[in-house]
Amino acid sequence: MKVRPPRAWTTALHCLLVSGLLVEAFEPVSTSLLLGTGAAAVLGRKLYHYLYETCDKNWLSFNATGLKNDLNTKLYGQHVAAEVIIKAVTGFMNNKNPKKPLVLSLHGWTGTGKNFVSQIIAENIYEKGMTSSFVHLFTATAHFPHEAHTDTYKTQLQEWIRGNVSICPRSMFIFDEMDKMHPGLIDSIKPYLDFYDNLNGVSYRQAIFIFLSNAGGENIVQVALDFWREAREREEIQLKDLETALSLSVFNNKNSGFWHTSLIDKNLVDFFVPFLPLEYKHIIQCGLAEMVSKGHAPDKEVVETMARDLNYFPKEERVFSMQGCKVIPSRLDFYI
């Protein structure tokens, strides 16, 4: 983790750096020596890259070990998703000449960890994580609310992606609530996800696109239920048990955001990543971790009391949580 100077320093240095020189930051003799050798401009550039986020190794550095550790220790009940994402992201980031951008589509019911995984990926690539200026989050209901404006949204989205990839080829674009996306909108970015060397001088091959959706959740739940009813271990579920049915259900669902999209038809989505419904034991794990994050000592009795009060299905057996871990931060406050 980099140690940053106080904000007052960065403000003052920014003013000095605008001209590329640090004239008043040094004594006259030192300044003249630096200017004589051209070192001031070099130092100015180095300080600028240190203080302000730029698209280089100072601010973008993939941590493969960190990604694997975070997914294996902080993400509960998602062995399929963790394995797929570790391999997909690590392989892509280690490829110096990818043929296309990395495109992941994460599916599952709310509270199963899709947004959390996006955050983990960002934190292990960008120094500033989700707050990086190179990470762009779109939420369907907030950014594309009106179906009548779909054509305008298409143009704006294309310009936003083109402009930001021009600035930083290693940009990340996250699309949340894909199941609320107006049909046809996501097709507007199809050229940027395809196998092109460049489009109008811009290469998109190093970019990452992540789609988050509740669509297909019913198919995932059904597979998990079938395994449970057959007394098979949850960990036996593999990607092959879910991916084909998941992609077909999303493609044929008018409310998925992917309805008859060319992204699926042209095989531009690299992985459809299923997120399984969470069981009681996973809710306990989430609750204990949340207690620690709130600064409390983990108290299993408190967490179990909270977990028992949540809703589960099937109604009689109470196997899977209906809300997942999403409600735990607010619910836990009531029990502490």
CSV table of C-alpha atoms in Angstrom, one decimal, residues 42 81 89 93 119 122 150 177 184 201 204 209 253 277 283 305:
chain,number,residue,atom,x,y,z
A,42,VAL,CA,11.5,14.6,-14.9
A,81,ALA,CA,-17.7,-18.9,-9.0
A,89,VAL,CA,-9.0,-13.2,-14.5
A,93,MET,CA,-4.2,-10.5,-16.8
A,119,GLN,CA,-15.2,-5.4,-5.8
A,122,ALA,CA,-11.2,-4.3,-8.8
A,150,THR,CA,-32.6,3.8,-25.5
A,177,GLU,CA,-29.0,-5.0,-12.8
A,184,GLY,CA,-31.1,-4.2,-27.3
A,201,GLY,CA,-7.4,3.4,-33.7
A,204,TYR,CA,-10.2,-2.8,-26.4
A,209,PHE,CA,-16.5,-6.1,-18.9
A,253,ASN,CA,-35.6,-14.3,-21.4
A,277,PRO,CA,-28.1,-19.9,-3.2
A,283,ILE,CA,-25.3,-16.9,6.6
A,305,THR,CA,-30.1,-15.8,16.6
